[in-house]
């Protein structure tokens, strides 16, 4: 029997947990936009609000606001709701419906081995929600309810994607079908990992108590320039080759950020700036960052002032999504033996 061929389709998701940084932009959103614009793929991008309540319940207004803010961030970053299908997870009910089937495919042992479950549940797993334990099965459903073939994610999500492949393979095997694709992870490279501006050994994080450590996508031009000028560096000039950055995490971070924003390589940045002192380089980086990021923050603010526009975009996104997900869920139920009327 020949292998079925699946439409090349990208799916990725992000939690509406409030606050977006340069790290989210360069590490995820910008790569999603590149895949959208490259052609050759259908692209589906999702705010995962159902996942956002697994660790703890949120204030309902906070969750709604975070979801709209994330949607505004996606659009401002270049995700075009005409080119991509842009959705909020709970508005496409087939995600949760397929997740139930996958809860019955995945084994307790598989789930218990997930490092993110172990980290997040901590010592008191008894007090963690059942939803936190089942998180990766819902994530598998997010992906497979579109028959997505490629999933761009950070390194920390690799294990969840392996589980997604295991769930697809077990479903196909147990029912003797070749229905779900075995999805390819597209793992984020180290080059796009944005580090903390005051400590280059830590990831840039929206939850760090100090705002100086990060650039928020809502920062205006002044704030962006100021944070870059005040970023920690060392007294040495920029080296000639990237190897010279190995033991200089803060210096390396700024060079990497420059390269990512300019869409070039760290070596090309050094070719242009080697020998310069960081005081000087930071001015060039501040100009570049303001040029690329200030329009994003302006557009985000405009959209946030128009929640009705955001809600209309998500309503339309859900309709388009369901043209794909309803038939796939119907077929799944049929394979499993659920009566269809
Ligand atoms: N778990 C992912 C994260 O925290 C978010 C996510 C949910 C996701 N469903 C997904 C990512 C499906 C990719 C595909 O980053």
mmCIF file of C-alpha atoms and ligand atoms in Angstrom:
data_model
loop_
_atom_site.group_PDB
_atom_site.id
_atom_site.type_symbol
_atom_site.label_atom_id
_atom_site.label_comp_id
_atom_site.label_asym_id
_atom_site.label_seq_id
_atom_site.Cartn_x
_atom_site.Cartn_y
_atom_site.Cartn_z
ATOM 1 C CA UNK A 1 0.000 0.000 0.000
ATOM 2 C CA UNK A 2 1.387 3.392 -0.841
ATOM 3 C CA UNK A 3 1.898 5.978 1.913
ATOM 4 C CA UNK A 4 -0.803 8.608 1.940
ATOM 5 C CA UNK A 5 0.418 12.071 1.084
ATOM 6 C CA UNK A 6 -0.504 14.940 3.315
ATOM 7 C CA UNK A 7 -0.868 18.581 2.341
ATOM 8 C CA UNK A 8 2.248 20.425 3.583
ATOM 9 C CA UNK A 9 0.792 22.251 6.536
ATOM 10 C CA UNK A 10 2.444 24.121 9.390
ATOM 11 C CA UNK A 11 0.841 24.396 12.808
ATOM 12 C CA UNK A 12 2.164 26.179 15.867
ATOM 13 C CA UNK A 13 0.757 27.617 19.048
ATOM 14 C CA UNK A 14 1.583 29.921 21.903
ATOM 15 C CA UNK A 15 0.026 30.349 25.327
ATOM 16 C CA UNK A 16 -1.771 33.619 26.057
ATOM 17 C CA UNK A 17 0.046 33.963 29.352
ATOM 18 C CA UNK A 18 0.439 37.753 29.134
ATOM 19 C CA UNK A 19 3.369 39.821 27.882
ATOM 20 C CA UNK A 20 5.398 39.310 24.714
ATOM 21 C CA UNK A 21 9.138 39.897 24.422
ATOM 22 C CA UNK A 22 11.774 40.188 21.735
ATOM 23 C CA UNK A 23 12.469 36.531 22.556
ATOM 24 C CA UNK A 24 8.952 35.501 21.504
ATOM 25 C CA UNK A 25 9.291 37.607 18.364
ATOM 26 C CA UNK A 26 12.685 36.387 17.125
ATOM 27 C CA UNK A 27 12.356 32.837 18.480
ATOM 28 C CA UNK A 28 8.832 32.104 17.301
ATOM 29 C CA UNK A 29 6.664 34.748 15.633
ATOM 30 C CA UNK A 30 9.178 35.936 13.083
ATOM 31 C CA UNK A 31 9.917 32.363 12.032
ATOM 32 C CA UNK A 32 6.190 31.722 11.716
ATOM 33 C CA UNK A 33 5.863 34.768 9.484
ATOM 34 C CA UNK A 34 8.769 33.529 7.353
ATOM 35 C CA UNK A 35 7.037 30.145 6.893
ATOM 36 C CA UNK A 36 3.788 31.942 6.021
ATOM 37 C CA UNK A 37 5.505 34.076 3.396
ATOM 38 C CA UNK A 38 7.775 31.364 1.978
ATOM 39 C CA UNK A 39 4.851 29.694 0.204
ATOM 40 C CA UNK A 40 4.670 25.943 -0.171
ATOM 41 C CA UNK A 41 2.854 25.503 3.150
ATOM 42 C CA UNK A 42 -0.573 26.210 4.505
ATOM 43 C CA UNK A 43 0.007 27.832 7.884
ATOM 44 C CA UNK A 44 -2.181 27.651 10.986
ATOM 45 C CA UNK A 45 -1.264 29.681 14.072
ATOM 46 C CA UNK A 46 -3.079 29.341 17.349
ATOM 47 C CA UNK A 47 -3.479 30.992 20.723
ATOM 48 C CA UNK A 48 -3.826 28.067 23.107
ATOM 49 C CA UNK A 49 -6.236 29.380 25.721
ATOM 50 C CA UNK A 50 -7.256 25.881 26.845
ATOM 51 C CA UNK A 51 -3.616 25.173 27.702
ATOM 52 C CA UNK A 52 -3.322 28.486 29.539
ATOM 53 C CA UNK A 53 -5.532 27.299 32.426
ATOM 54 C CA UNK A 54 -3.747 23.978 33.043
ATOM 55 C CA UNK A 55 -1.148 25.264 35.522
ATOM 56 C CA UNK A 56 -3.585 27.500 37.386
ATOM 57 C CA UNK A 57 -6.935 29.115 36.714
ATOM 58 C CA UNK A 58 -6.719 32.737 35.600
ATOM 59 C CA UNK A 59 -8.995 35.649 36.224
ATOM 60 C CA UNK A 60 -11.450 35.434 33.279
ATOM 61 C CA UNK A 61 -10.937 39.054 32.205
ATOM 62 C CA UNK A 62 -7.173 38.621 32.370
ATOM 63 C CA UNK A 63 -7.354 35.531 30.157
ATOM 64 C CA UNK A 64 -9.593 37.275 27.617
ATOM 65 C CA UNK A 65 -7.273 40.282 27.567
ATOM 66 C CA UNK A 66 -4.141 38.131 27.224
ATOM 67 C CA UNK A 67 -5.696 36.241 24.327
ATOM 68 C CA UNK A 68 -6.582 39.441 22.480
ATOM 69 C CA UNK A 69 -3.129 40.872 23.209
ATOM 70 C CA UNK A 70 -1.429 37.775 21.826
ATOM 71 C CA UNK A 71 -3.593 37.978 18.711
ATOM 72 C CA UNK A 72 -2.656 41.652 18.294
ATOM 73 C CA UNK A 73 1.014 40.687 18.699
ATOM 74 C CA UNK A 74 0.780 37.979 16.032
ATOM 75 C CA UNK A 75 -0.818 40.337 13.533
ATOM 76 C CA UNK A 76 1.531 43.215 14.342
ATOM 77 C CA UNK A 77 4.498 40.860 13.894
ATOM 78 C CA UNK A 78 3.335 40.064 10.351
ATOM 79 C CA UNK A 79 0.983 37.113 10.596
ATOM 80 C CA UNK A 80 -1.600 37.934 7.969
ATOM 81 C CA UNK A 81 -5.040 36.490 8.774
ATOM 82 C CA UNK A 82 -5.711 36.248 5.038
ATOM 83 C CA UNK A 83 -2.595 34.195 4.319
ATOM 84 C CA UNK A 84 -2.569 32.146 7.532
ATOM 85 C CA UNK A 85 -5.405 30.649 9.520
ATOM 86 C CA UNK A 86 -5.222 32.547 12.808
ATOM 87 C CA UNK A 87 -7.273 31.081 15.637
ATOM 88 C CA UNK A 88 -7.963 30.850 19.322
ATOM 89 C CA UNK A 89 -7.974 27.211 20.433
ATOM 90 C CA UNK A 90 -11.271 27.111 22.368
ATOM 91 C CA UNK A 91 -13.126 28.611 19.387
ATOM 92 C CA UNK A 92 -12.374 25.513 17.319
ATOM 93 C CA UNK A 93 -14.038 22.790 19.411
ATOM 94 C CA UNK A 94 -12.524 19.884 17.457
ATOM 95 C CA UNK A 95 -9.193 20.421 19.283
ATOM 96 C CA UNK A 96 -10.749 19.433 22.608
ATOM 97 C CA UNK A 97 -12.840 16.692 21.012
ATOM 98 C CA UNK A 98 -9.846 15.005 19.410
ATOM 99 C CA UNK A 99 -7.899 15.470 22.648
ATOM 100 C CA UNK A 100 -10.390 13.158 24.381
ATOM 101 C CA UNK A 101 -9.681 10.384 21.887
ATOM 102 C CA UNK A 102 -5.951 10.950 22.397
ATOM 103 C CA UNK A 103 -6.409 10.740 26.178
ATOM 104 C CA UNK A 104 -7.503 7.191 25.480
ATOM 105 C CA UNK A 105 -4.570 6.475 23.127
ATOM 106 C CA UNK A 106 -1.732 7.914 25.231
ATOM 107 C CA UNK A 107 -0.516 5.826 28.196
ATOM 108 C CA UNK A 108 -0.123 7.121 31.750
ATOM 109 C CA UNK A 109 3.534 6.053 31.594
ATOM 110 C CA UNK A 110 4.209 8.192 28.506
ATOM 111 C CA UNK A 111 2.661 11.234 30.121
ATOM 112 C CA UNK A 112 4.461 10.680 33.414
ATOM 113 C CA UNK A 113 7.807 10.810 31.617
ATOM 114 C CA UNK A 114 7.250 14.323 30.214
ATOM 115 C CA UNK A 115 9.911 16.566 31.737
ATOM 116 C CA UNK A 116 7.634 19.607 31.549
ATOM 117 C CA UNK A 117 4.990 17.761 33.584
ATOM 118 C CA UNK A 118 7.630 16.825 36.163
ATOM 119 C CA UNK A 119 8.958 20.403 36.327
ATOM 120 C CA UNK A 120 5.569 22.083 36.493
ATOM 121 C CA UNK A 121 3.909 19.617 38.854
ATOM 122 C CA UNK A 122 6.970 19.710 41.088
ATOM 123 C CA UNK A 123 6.993 17.762 44.340
ATOM 124 C CA UNK A 124 3.281 18.038 44.850
ATOM 125 C CA UNK A 125 1.941 16.189 41.796
ATOM 126 C CA UNK A 126 -1.151 15.181 43.780
ATOM 127 C CA UNK A 127 -2.265 18.813 43.753
ATOM 128 C CA UNK A 128 -1.667 19.370 40.021
ATOM 129 C CA UNK A 129 -4.682 19.458 37.721
ATOM 130 C CA UNK A 130 -5.596 16.529 35.505
ATOM 131 C CA UNK A 131 -5.418 19.051 32.655
ATOM 132 C CA UNK A 132 -1.738 19.707 33.334
ATOM 133 C CA UNK A 133 -1.047 15.974 33.081
ATOM 134 C CA UNK A 134 -3.050 15.725 29.844
ATOM 135 C CA UNK A 135 -1.517 18.916 28.384
ATOM 136 C CA UNK A 136 0.608 17.072 25.780
ATOM 137 C CA UNK A 137 -2.372 15.041 24.506
ATOM 138 C CA UNK A 138 -4.253 18.277 23.830
ATOM 139 C CA UNK A 139 -1.142 19.611 22.108
ATOM 140 C CA UNK A 140 -1.034 16.478 19.921
ATOM 141 C CA UNK A 141 -4.701 17.101 19.065
ATOM 142 C CA UNK A 142 -3.962 20.745 18.154
ATOM 143 C CA UNK A 143 -1.473 19.510 15.595
ATOM 144 C CA UNK A 144 -3.144 16.370 14.307
ATOM 145 C CA UNK A 145 -6.677 17.792 13.962
ATOM 146 C CA UNK A 146 -5.136 19.672 10.992
ATOM 147 C CA UNK A 147 -3.027 16.722 9.800
ATOM 148 C CA UNK A 148 -0.168 19.211 10.192
ATOM 149 C CA UNK A 149 3.111 17.987 8.749
ATOM 150 C CA UNK A 150 5.532 20.548 10.225
ATOM 151 C CA UNK A 151 5.598 22.180 13.649
ATOM 152 C CA UNK A 152 8.042 24.983 14.467
ATOM 153 C CA UNK A 153 8.737 25.049 18.220
ATOM 154 C CA UNK A 154 11.469 25.772 20.737
ATOM 155 C CA UNK A 155 13.802 23.090 22.042
ATOM 156 C CA UNK A 156 11.685 22.780 25.224
ATOM 157 C CA UNK A 157 8.760 21.402 23.183
ATOM 158 C CA UNK A 158 10.717 18.649 21.432
ATOM 159 C CA UNK A 159 9.605 15.937 23.827
ATOM 160 C CA UNK A 160 5.957 16.912 23.360
ATOM 161 C CA UNK A 161 6.378 16.562 19.605
ATOM 162 C CA UNK A 162 7.887 13.122 20.011
ATOM 163 C CA UNK A 163 4.819 12.211 22.043
ATOM 164 C CA UNK A 164 2.630 13.588 19.241
ATOM 165 C CA UNK A 165 4.381 11.238 16.824
ATOM 166 C CA UNK A 166 3.905 8.322 19.238
ATOM 167 C CA UNK A 167 0.184 9.079 19.591
ATOM 168 C CA UNK A 168 -0.250 9.293 15.793
ATOM 169 C CA UNK A 169 1.658 6.044 15.285
ATOM 170 C CA UNK A 170 -0.277 4.170 17.984
ATOM 171 C CA UNK A 171 -3.626 5.382 16.640
ATOM 172 C CA UNK A 172 -2.670 4.350 13.097
ATOM 173 C CA UNK A 173 -1.360 0.987 14.298
ATOM 174 C CA UNK A 174 -4.239 0.122 16.666
ATOM 175 C CA UNK A 175 -6.901 0.915 14.083
ATOM 176 C CA UNK A 176 -4.915 -0.392 11.102
ATOM 177 C CA UNK A 177 -5.064 2.905 9.243
ATOM 178 C CA UNK A 178 -2.608 5.476 7.932
ATOM 179 C CA UNK A 179 -4.752 8.351 8.964
ATOM 180 C CA UNK A 180 -2.558 10.674 11.017
ATOM 181 C CA UNK A 181 0.747 12.003 9.642
ATOM 182 C CA UNK A 182 3.973 11.564 11.601
ATOM 183 C CA UNK A 183 4.734 15.231 12.138
ATOM 184 C CA UNK A 184 8.181 16.757 11.632
ATOM 185 C CA UNK A 185 9.459 19.051 14.365
ATOM 186 C CA UNK A 186 11.196 22.213 13.142
ATOM 187 C CA UNK A 187 13.310 23.107 16.164
ATOM 188 C CA UNK A 188 14.411 26.663 16.820
ATOM 189 C CA UNK A 189 18.161 27.206 16.377
ATOM 190 C CA UNK A 190 20.406 28.596 19.127
ATOM 191 C CA UNK A 191 20.969 31.697 16.988
ATOM 192 C CA UNK A 192 17.422 32.892 17.558
ATOM 193 C CA UNK A 193 17.465 32.256 21.319
ATOM 194 C CA UNK A 194 17.360 35.704 22.854
ATOM 195 C CA UNK A 195 19.023 36.048 26.235
ATOM 196 C CA UNK A 196 18.464 38.381 29.210
ATOM 197 C CA UNK A 197 19.967 41.855 28.581
ATOM 198 C CA UNK A 198 21.545 41.961 32.047
ATOM 199 C CA UNK A 199 22.703 38.325 32.263
ATOM 200 C CA UNK A 200 23.582 36.604 28.995
ATOM 201 C CA UNK A 201 23.436 33.142 30.557
ATOM 202 C CA UNK A 202 19.665 33.339 31.187
ATOM 203 C CA UNK A 203 16.848 33.348 28.637
ATOM 204 C CA UNK A 204 15.011 36.642 28.152
ATOM 205 C CA UNK A 205 11.789 36.199 30.107
ATOM 206 C CA UNK A 206 8.565 38.121 30.542
ATOM 207 C CA UNK A 207 8.461 36.975 34.152
ATOM 208 C CA UNK A 208 11.841 38.377 35.244
ATOM 209 C CA UNK A 209 11.182 40.935 38.008
ATOM 210 C CA UNK A 210 13.425 43.515 36.294
ATOM 211 C CA UNK A 211 12.022 45.137 33.148
ATOM 212 C CA UNK A 212 15.560 46.180 32.082
ATOM 213 C CA UNK A 213 16.337 42.545 31.285
ATOM 214 C CA UNK A 214 13.959 42.371 28.333
ATOM 215 C CA UNK A 215 12.450 44.227 25.409
ATOM 216 C CA UNK A 216 8.683 43.974 25.427
ATOM 217 C CA UNK A 217 6.858 44.081 22.104
ATOM 218 C CA UNK A 218 4.784 46.890 23.625
ATOM 219 C CA UNK A 219 7.872 49.038 24.428
ATOM 220 C CA UNK A 220 8.000 52.345 22.550
ATOM 221 C CA UNK A 221 11.045 53.629 20.637
ATOM 222 C CA UNK A 222 12.558 55.382 23.679
ATOM 223 C CA UNK A 223 12.255 52.374 25.934
ATOM 224 C CA UNK A 224 13.756 50.070 23.290
ATOM 225 C CA UNK A 225 16.760 52.345 22.697
ATOM 226 C CA UNK A 226 17.333 52.903 26.394
ATOM 227 C CA UNK A 227 17.284 49.226 27.318
ATOM 228 C CA UNK A 228 19.790 48.411 24.576
ATOM 229 C CA UNK A 229 22.106 51.257 25.600
ATOM 230 C CA UNK A 230 21.968 49.993 29.202
ATOM 231 C CA UNK A 231 22.411 46.322 28.298
ATOM 232 C CA UNK A 232 25.313 44.646 30.082
ATOM 233 C CA UNK A 233 28.459 44.158 27.989
ATOM 234 C CA UNK A 234 32.206 43.819 28.585
ATOM 235 C CA UNK A 235 35.083 46.255 27.987
ATOM 236 C CA UNK A 236 36.531 44.435 24.931
ATOM 237 C CA UNK A 237 35.863 45.405 21.319
ATOM 238 C CA UNK A 238 33.842 43.160 19.001
ATOM 239 C CA UNK A 239 35.979 40.209 17.856
ATOM 240 C CA UNK A 240 36.706 39.233 14.256
ATOM 241 C CA UNK A 241 35.133 35.803 14.326
ATOM 242 C CA UNK A 242 32.154 34.298 16.166
ATOM 243 C CA UNK A 243 34.474 31.965 18.089
ATOM 244 C CA UNK A 244 35.678 35.076 19.899
ATOM 245 C CA UNK A 245 32.216 35.444 21.459
ATOM 246 C CA UNK A 246 32.175 32.021 23.094
ATOM 247 C CA UNK A 247 33.053 33.117 26.617
ATOM 248 C CA UNK A 248 31.256 36.468 26.314
ATOM 249 C CA UNK A 249 27.537 35.660 26.678
ATOM 250 C CA UNK A 250 26.292 39.267 26.802
ATOM 251 C CA UNK A 251 28.379 40.291 23.795
ATOM 252 C CA UNK A 252 27.234 37.238 21.881
ATOM 253 C CA UNK A 253 23.594 37.951 22.690
ATOM 254 C CA UNK A 254 23.741 41.481 21.276
ATOM 255 C CA UNK A 255 25.483 40.270 18.109
ATOM 256 C CA UNK A 256 22.869 37.520 17.709
ATOM 257 C CA UNK A 257 20.008 39.978 18.194
ATOM 258 C CA UNK A 258 21.544 42.296 15.589
ATOM 259 C CA UNK A 259 21.942 39.429 13.125
ATOM 260 C CA UNK A 260 18.379 38.182 13.638
ATOM 261 C CA UNK A 261 16.850 41.652 13.233
ATOM 262 C CA UNK A 262 19.001 42.405 10.167
ATOM 263 C CA UNK A 263 18.280 38.922 8.757
ATOM 264 C CA UNK A 264 21.941 38.114 8.373
ATOM 265 C CA UNK A 265 24.506 35.914 10.141
ATOM 266 C CA UNK A 266 26.447 36.771 13.316
ATOM 267 C CA UNK A 267 29.664 36.495 11.266
ATOM 268 C CA UNK A 268 28.417 39.090 8.785
ATOM 269 C CA UNK A 269 27.666 41.414 11.721
ATOM 270 C CA UNK A 270 31.233 40.937 12.983
ATOM 271 C CA UNK A 271 32.642 41.515 9.486
ATOM 272 C CA UNK A 272 30.974 44.934 9.563
ATOM 273 C CA UNK A 273 31.662 45.857 13.207
ATOM 274 C CA UNK A 274 34.779 44.009 14.449
ATOM 275 C CA UNK A 275 37.095 46.275 16.391
ATOM 276 C CA UNK A 276 34.229 48.584 17.429
ATOM 277 C CA UNK A 277 33.594 49.108 21.135
ATOM 278 C CA UNK A 278 30.232 48.064 22.515
ATOM 279 C CA UNK A 279 29.206 51.632 23.300
ATOM 280 C CA UNK A 280 29.305 52.293 19.582
ATOM 281 C CA UNK A 281 27.795 48.980 18.494
ATOM 282 C CA UNK A 282 24.886 49.388 20.898
ATOM 283 C CA UNK A 283 23.937 52.669 19.194
ATOM 284 C CA UNK A 284 23.753 50.870 15.840
ATOM 285 C CA UNK A 285 21.765 48.048 17.425
ATOM 286 C CA UNK A 286 19.383 50.496 19.124
ATOM 287 C CA UNK A 287 18.679 52.175 15.759
ATOM 288 C CA UNK A 288 18.048 48.838 14.069
ATOM 289 C CA UNK A 289 15.838 47.568 16.911
ATOM 290 C CA UNK A 290 13.752 50.740 16.918
ATOM 291 C CA UNK A 291 13.361 50.558 13.137
ATOM 292 C CA UNK A 292 12.144 46.946 13.268
ATOM 293 C CA UNK A 293 10.228 46.879 16.552
ATOM 294 C CA UNK A 294 8.618 50.285 17.036
ATOM 295 C CA UNK A 295 6.125 49.686 14.176
ATOM 296 C CA UNK A 296 5.131 46.404 15.849
ATOM 297 C CA UNK A 297 4.382 48.103 19.149
ATOM 298 C CA UNK A 298 2.430 50.873 17.401
ATOM 299 C CA UNK A 299 0.298 48.359 15.498
ATOM 300 C CA UNK A 300 -0.259 46.260 18.624
ATOM 301 C CA UNK A 301 -1.567 49.292 20.476
ATOM 302 C CA UNK A 302 -3.871 50.211 17.591
ATOM 303 C CA UNK A 303 -5.349 46.701 17.524
ATOM 304 C CA UNK A 304 -5.708 46.541 21.294
ATOM 305 C CA UNK A 305 -7.870 49.640 21.077
ATOM 306 C CA UNK A 306 -10.175 47.786 18.723
ATOM 307 C CA UNK A 307 -11.114 44.497 20.415
ATOM 308 C CA UNK A 308 -14.102 44.099 18.074
ATOM 309 C CA UNK A 309 -11.715 43.884 15.114
ATOM 310 C CA UNK A 310 -9.653 41.222 16.876
ATOM 311 C CA UNK A 311 -12.762 39.213 17.742
ATOM 312 C CA UNK A 312 -13.992 39.416 14.138
ATOM 313 C CA UNK A 313 -10.620 38.177 12.848
ATOM 314 C CA UNK A 314 -10.700 35.249 15.259
ATOM 315 C CA UNK A 315 -14.289 34.435 14.332
ATOM 316 C CA UNK A 316 -13.343 34.258 10.681
ATOM 317 C CA UNK A 317 -10.219 32.243 11.541
ATOM 318 C CA UNK A 318 -12.303 29.679 13.429
ATOM 319 C CA UNK A 319 -14.649 29.311 10.434
ATOM 320 C CA UNK A 320 -11.761 28.663 8.078
ATOM 321 C CA UNK A 321 -10.126 26.282 10.547
ATOM 322 C CA UNK A 322 -13.282 24.229 10.887
ATOM 323 C CA UNK A 323 -13.353 23.563 7.144
ATOM 324 C CA UNK A 324 -10.290 21.436 7.914
ATOM 325 C CA UNK A 325 -10.972 20.165 11.440
ATOM 326 C CA UNK A 326 -14.620 19.071 11.163
ATOM 327 C CA UNK A 327 -13.982 16.489 8.408
ATOM 328 C CA UNK A 328 -10.862 15.186 10.187
ATOM 329 C CA UNK A 329 -12.730 14.774 13.485
ATOM 330 C CA UNK A 330 -15.682 13.121 11.705
ATOM 331 C CA UNK A 331 -13.360 10.640 10.049
ATOM 332 C CA UNK A 332 -11.592 9.977 13.366
ATOM 333 C CA UNK A 333 -14.890 9.262 15.148
ATOM 334 C CA UNK A 334 -15.853 6.981 12.313
ATOM 335 C CA UNK A 335 -12.557 5.059 12.529
ATOM 336 C CA UNK A 336 -13.001 4.701 16.297
ATOM 337 C CA UNK A 337 -16.601 3.499 15.931
ATOM 338 C CA UNK A 338 -18.586 6.416 17.240
ATOM 339 C CA UNK A 339 -22.073 6.486 15.666
ATOM 340 C CA UNK A 340 -22.533 9.344 13.207
ATOM 341 C CA UNK A 341 -26.044 10.468 12.255
HETATM 342 N N1 LIG B 1 3.115 23.860 24.454
HETATM 343 C C1 LIG B 1 3.487 24.927 23.573
HETATM 344 C C2 LIG B 1 4.381 25.921 24.330
HETATM 345 O O1 LIG B 1 4.226 26.086 25.529
HETATM 346 C C3 LIG B 1 2.288 25.653 23.030
HETATM 347 C C4 LIG B 1 1.475 24.750 22.150
HETATM 348 C C5 LIG B 1 0.249 24.224 22.401
HETATM 349 C C6 LIG B 1 1.877 24.295 20.860
HETATM 350 N N2 LIG B 1 -0.151 23.462 21.360
HETATM 351 C C7 LIG B 1 0.814 23.477 20.412
HETATM 352 C C8 LIG B 1 3.030 24.475 20.076
HETATM 353 C C9 LIG B 1 0.897 22.827 19.176
HETATM 354 C C10 LIG B 1 3.088 23.823 18.861
HETATM 355 C C11 LIG B 1 2.042 23.007 18.401
HETATM 356 O O2 LIG B 1 5.197 26.558 23.719
#
